[in-house]
């Protein structure tokens, strides 16, 4: 990574057209909206007010976050709720100059509470279609299996989602990583691949590099979500570099969940220097203190990066996106025009 260039301006980064590949739509639920939906759906939250809720965002690890996150997701009950959640994020993302996003959602987090999958998907899709029409933001969907549940539940979810398979660009794997290695879901992802869908997986966030290899070899993942612990195993790094498997890195998330102590301690520059295809993403921005633009700005500031390095990261996300050649070329052309202007 070139560090001799003049530091990039915040205005340049905020205005740069962007692609986001690691965002959980349930993680865009802002505290104020959580309370509005709780009241509308007559749900009692364990926090008295927004201030107390924000105080609960002092996470010590992934699980401490997931406990709050699943509690928050419980306020989402109707298609309208999912629509409002997604539309609020679309407006923020468009203001962030996001042009294309591949968005995760967790079907089981909702169907497990008795919410119909159709309500979840109809609500999300209505918002994403409107974003395409009105905001010039294109959104693709990636349902994720939650790894704290068993493989039979993942297989049942895949089957329940069959009517919508052609709307998804991939299936993913998220939730509590440690103790839930990728191979637990080998049959579920074999079924995903048999359905003609791509595979992505969270791996190497809290879990060891072996989980990254497991995601590649046992699940057939073509993109790794997080993956930052790969540097602990040279063979894993070599494999990721050789195959140019993209990593969807989430810097502010990694700091909030204590994967790294401070942003300055993040290994993003080492990952880039090793030749990995690194992308910048926000993960659960309402919980982690920053949307996509904030992540770009935080990285540039922490490592004193210049324009070329930051533009390279934005180009990597275009390379790693699940899009056709013509659309990829148009995303590249827009970024090149912005940089050249
Ligand atoms: N890791 C695993 N599961 C998740 C995350 C994450 O960062 N965010 C939402 N579900
Ligand atoms: Zn994630």
XYZ file of C-alpha atoms and ligand atoms in Angstrom:
352
model
C 0.000 0.000 0.000
C 1.399 3.401 -0.981
C 1.675 5.658 2.035
C 3.711 8.505 0.584
C 0.779 10.169 -1.173
C -0.870 13.229 0.269
C -3.572 12.173 2.726
C -6.939 11.857 1.048
C -9.644 14.345 1.999
C -12.747 13.276 3.849
C -14.894 14.990 1.210
C -13.283 12.874 -1.522
C -13.971 9.648 0.382
C -17.539 10.549 1.244
C -18.347 11.492 -2.360
C -16.650 8.452 -3.882
C -19.109 5.976 -5.481
C -19.021 2.832 -3.363
C -19.939 -0.835 -3.269
C -20.791 -2.569 0.011
C -20.545 -6.354 0.345
C -20.908 -6.978 4.076
C -23.933 -5.410 5.692
C -26.565 -7.107 7.858
C -29.846 -5.293 7.328
C -30.912 -6.117 10.906
C -27.729 -4.347 11.999
C -28.959 -1.076 10.525
C -31.736 -0.777 13.113
C -31.014 2.534 14.835
C -31.917 2.825 18.542
C -34.638 5.400 17.886
C -36.301 3.137 15.307
C -36.054 0.179 17.686
C -38.136 2.093 20.230
C -40.651 3.299 17.619
C -41.204 -0.270 16.392
C -41.334 -1.656 19.940
C -44.107 0.761 20.787
C -46.003 0.106 17.566
C -45.811 -3.665 18.085
C -46.378 -3.449 21.861
C -43.065 -5.062 22.743
C -41.297 -4.389 26.011
C -37.580 -3.845 25.500
C -35.157 -4.588 28.334
C -33.831 -0.999 28.138
C -35.884 1.938 29.459
C -34.825 4.387 26.744
C -32.492 5.099 23.821
C -29.750 6.275 26.127
C -29.747 3.043 28.109
C -29.806 1.056 24.884
C -26.785 2.920 23.536
C -25.009 2.265 26.825
C -25.542 -1.458 26.180
C -23.438 -1.149 23.006
C -20.216 -1.595 24.998
C -19.453 -5.017 23.555
C -16.704 -7.335 24.745
C -16.862 -9.849 21.881
C -19.118 -11.139 19.097
C -21.512 -12.974 21.429
C -22.076 -9.944 23.655
C -23.099 -8.054 20.516
C -25.303 -10.852 19.178
C -27.256 -10.956 22.454
C -28.270 -7.302 22.012
C -28.699 -7.610 18.253
C -31.171 -10.519 18.415
C -33.096 -8.765 21.186
C -33.302 -5.670 18.975
C -34.399 -7.664 15.919
C -37.410 -8.875 17.900
C -39.185 -5.540 17.270
C -39.383 -6.419 13.555
C -42.752 -8.105 13.079
C -44.510 -7.080 9.860
C -43.582 -6.581 6.218
C -44.029 -2.854 6.871
C -41.423 -3.017 9.658
C -38.907 -4.676 7.350
C -39.725 -2.168 4.638
C -39.121 0.789 6.953
C -35.883 -0.714 8.247
C -34.552 -1.300 4.754
C -35.754 1.998 3.305
C -34.116 3.979 6.128
C -30.833 2.216 5.362
C -31.211 2.749 1.593
C -31.533 6.484 2.121
C -28.430 6.574 4.290
C -26.511 4.374 1.865
C -27.445 6.564 -1.096
C -26.331 9.645 0.860
C -23.057 7.758 1.396
C -22.791 7.394 -2.415
C -23.277 3.637 -2.253
C -24.223 2.468 -5.740
C -24.395 -1.274 -5.243
C -24.803 -3.392 -2.113
C -25.142 -7.085 -1.346
C -27.129 -7.209 1.845
C -27.367 -10.026 4.397
C -30.467 -10.949 6.306
C -31.089 -13.804 8.754
C -34.327 -15.649 7.882
C -34.113 -17.872 10.973
C -33.916 -14.897 13.331
C -37.423 -14.053 12.180
C -39.060 -17.361 11.272
C -37.934 -18.658 14.689
C -40.237 -16.011 16.216
C -43.171 -16.997 14.036
C -42.682 -14.288 11.379
C -43.484 -15.480 7.854
C -40.496 -15.501 5.503
C -42.719 -13.785 2.922
C -43.223 -10.819 5.265
C -39.454 -10.446 5.683
C -38.619 -10.713 1.994
C -41.592 -8.722 0.699
C -40.766 -5.851 3.028
C -37.073 -5.822 2.159
C -37.684 -6.180 -1.560
C -40.187 -3.334 -1.674
C -37.581 -1.015 -0.183
C -34.796 -2.249 -2.466
C -36.942 -1.848 -5.573
C -37.785 1.693 -4.544
C -34.080 2.400 -3.945
C -33.299 1.247 -7.459
C -35.986 3.513 -8.946
C -35.520 6.591 -6.812
C -31.968 6.537 -5.459
C -29.835 4.878 -8.117
C -28.859 2.273 -5.526
C -28.905 -1.364 -6.598
C -29.309 -3.914 -3.786
C -28.904 -7.682 -4.011
C -29.915 -10.018 -1.184
C -27.939 -12.748 0.614
C -29.827 -14.814 3.220
C -27.558 -16.234 5.904
C -27.888 -19.393 7.963
C -27.199 -18.729 11.632
C -24.458 -21.039 12.806
C -25.673 -21.314 16.426
C -28.559 -23.459 15.109
C -28.089 -26.891 13.577
C -27.691 -27.954 9.980
C -31.214 -29.391 9.757
C -32.548 -25.901 10.512
C -30.343 -24.451 7.767
C -31.589 -27.040 5.273
C -35.214 -26.320 6.240
C -34.562 -22.611 5.742
C -33.087 -23.200 2.303
C -36.164 -25.204 1.351
C -38.569 -22.593 2.780
C -36.795 -19.941 0.713
C -37.124 -21.898 -2.537
C -39.726 -19.514 -4.041
C -37.189 -16.700 -3.835
C -33.973 -18.488 -4.840
C -33.743 -16.550 -8.076
C -33.779 -13.254 -6.131
C -30.621 -14.102 -4.176
C -27.021 -13.773 -5.352
C -25.681 -16.149 -2.675
C -26.324 -17.770 0.689
C -24.145 -16.870 3.670
C -23.240 -18.080 7.145
C -23.160 -15.813 10.195
C -23.734 -15.574 13.981
C -21.581 -17.150 16.725
C -18.410 -18.364 15.031
C -16.350 -20.006 17.778
C -17.391 -23.621 18.316
C -19.484 -23.613 15.139
C -16.983 -24.482 12.390
C -17.953 -24.342 8.730
C -18.032 -28.132 8.324
C -21.123 -28.214 10.569
C -22.944 -26.871 7.478
C -21.284 -28.861 4.697
C -24.513 -30.548 3.551
C -26.535 -27.313 3.736
C -24.086 -25.499 1.487
C -23.821 -28.459 -0.854
C -27.574 -28.000 -1.280
C -27.062 -24.255 -1.841
C -24.556 -24.995 -4.596
C -26.847 -27.632 -6.084
C -29.515 -24.915 -6.250
C -27.115 -22.919 -8.424
C -26.368 -20.316 -5.770
C -23.008 -18.963 -4.635
C -21.661 -19.380 -1.120
C -20.133 -16.774 1.190
C -19.285 -17.309 4.852
C -18.176 -15.384 7.895
C -14.849 -16.923 8.871
C -11.718 -15.774 10.631
C -13.419 -12.956 12.540
C -13.138 -14.600 15.963
C -12.517 -18.090 14.642
C -9.091 -19.465 13.657
C -7.635 -19.539 10.129
C -8.723 -23.202 9.872
C -12.314 -21.911 9.683
C -11.367 -19.914 6.572
C -9.998 -23.055 4.942
C -13.121 -24.919 6.034
C -15.337 -22.270 4.440
C -13.427 -22.615 1.166
C -12.995 -26.394 1.052
C -16.035 -27.735 2.875
C -18.600 -25.085 1.933
C -17.337 -23.836 -1.427
C -17.250 -20.196 -0.321
C -16.137 -17.789 -3.043
C -15.843 -14.773 -0.744
C -14.882 -14.666 2.942
C -16.631 -12.308 5.337
C -14.063 -10.764 7.695
C -11.177 -13.246 7.290
C -8.810 -10.972 9.183
C -7.296 -13.820 11.227
C -5.880 -15.365 8.035
C -2.530 -13.713 8.770
C -1.974 -16.259 11.547
C -1.461 -19.000 8.964
C 0.862 -18.521 5.992
C -0.709 -21.374 4.052
C -4.139 -19.753 4.355
C -2.760 -16.395 3.197
C -1.057 -18.062 0.232
C -4.297 -19.779 -0.749
C -6.375 -16.578 -0.496
C -3.802 -14.663 -2.519
C -3.414 -17.354 -5.166
C -7.151 -17.622 -5.723
C -7.765 -13.925 -5.076
C -10.619 -14.789 -2.723
C -12.030 -11.427 -1.623
C -12.225 -10.550 2.079
C -15.081 -8.314 3.207
C -13.298 -6.520 6.018
C -15.278 -4.415 8.519
C -12.813 -2.173 10.365
C -15.106 -0.353 12.820
C -16.914 -3.608 13.608
C -13.608 -5.310 14.385
C -12.734 -2.587 16.869
C -16.178 -2.600 18.547
C -16.088 -6.386 18.909
C -12.509 -6.280 20.176
C -10.972 -8.241 17.348
C -8.498 -5.345 17.360
C -7.929 -3.029 20.278
C -7.878 0.213 18.267
C -8.374 1.047 14.594
C -4.631 1.773 14.399
C -4.001 -1.854 15.385
C -6.114 -3.238 12.534
C -4.234 -5.472 10.101
C -5.910 -4.085 6.959
C -2.661 -2.618 5.581
C -0.840 -5.914 6.116
C -3.632 -7.766 4.329
C -3.303 -5.396 1.382
C 0.491 -5.605 1.428
C 0.281 -9.395 1.272
C -1.675 -9.143 -1.984
C -5.134 -9.995 -0.700
C -8.268 -8.617 -2.309
C -9.445 -6.464 0.620
C -12.746 -4.576 0.660
C -14.106 -2.126 3.253
C -17.583 -2.638 4.731
C -19.717 -1.648 7.705
C -21.244 -4.953 9.022
C -23.835 -3.652 11.546
C -23.469 0.109 11.303
C -26.197 1.092 13.775
C -24.388 -0.892 16.462
C -20.764 -0.258 15.542
C -20.668 3.513 15.218
C -20.286 4.002 11.504
C -21.738 3.457 8.052
C -19.703 2.691 4.937
C -18.295 6.192 4.415
C -17.295 6.331 8.079
C -15.336 3.097 7.662
C -13.458 4.490 4.650
C -12.664 7.696 6.545
C -11.568 5.832 9.692
C -9.182 3.622 7.714
C -7.680 6.507 5.732
C -7.122 8.535 8.892
C -5.747 5.669 10.991
C -3.139 4.738 8.386
C -2.636 8.123 6.734
C -3.563 6.687 3.346
C -3.714 8.630 0.121
C -6.154 8.592 -2.746
C -4.610 5.741 -4.746
C -4.800 3.330 -1.812
C -8.385 4.233 -0.988
C -9.509 4.089 -4.605
C -7.864 0.679 -4.915
C -9.954 -0.562 -1.987
C -13.116 0.772 -3.649
C -12.134 -0.952 -6.906
C -11.593 -4.204 -5.028
C -15.232 -4.130 -3.914
C -16.313 -3.744 -7.546
C -14.120 -6.717 -8.489
C -15.599 -8.809 -5.676
C -19.261 -7.983 -6.375
C -21.636 -10.645 -7.706
C -22.629 -8.725 -10.824
C -22.464 -9.241 -14.581
C -19.649 -7.866 -16.716
C -21.587 -4.926 -18.158
C -22.740 -3.699 -14.753
C -19.245 -4.193 -13.278
C -17.804 -2.132 -16.121
C -20.320 0.646 -15.466
C -19.441 0.691 -11.747
C -15.744 0.915 -12.659
C -16.363 3.681 -15.180
C -18.242 5.741 -12.625
C -15.462 5.364 -10.073
C -12.793 6.179 -12.656
C -14.727 9.261 -13.758
C -15.008 10.433 -10.153
C -11.297 9.945 -9.542
C -10.370 11.648 -12.803
C -12.683 14.603 -12.373
N -20.414 -11.756 12.740
C -21.212 -12.819 12.807
N -22.530 -12.723 12.750
C -23.089 -11.534 12.620
C -22.311 -10.398 12.551
C -20.902 -10.511 12.613
O -20.121 -9.552 12.553
N -23.172 -9.368 12.429
C -24.417 -9.875 12.397
N -24.373 -11.199 12.520
Zn -21.083 -9.715 9.519
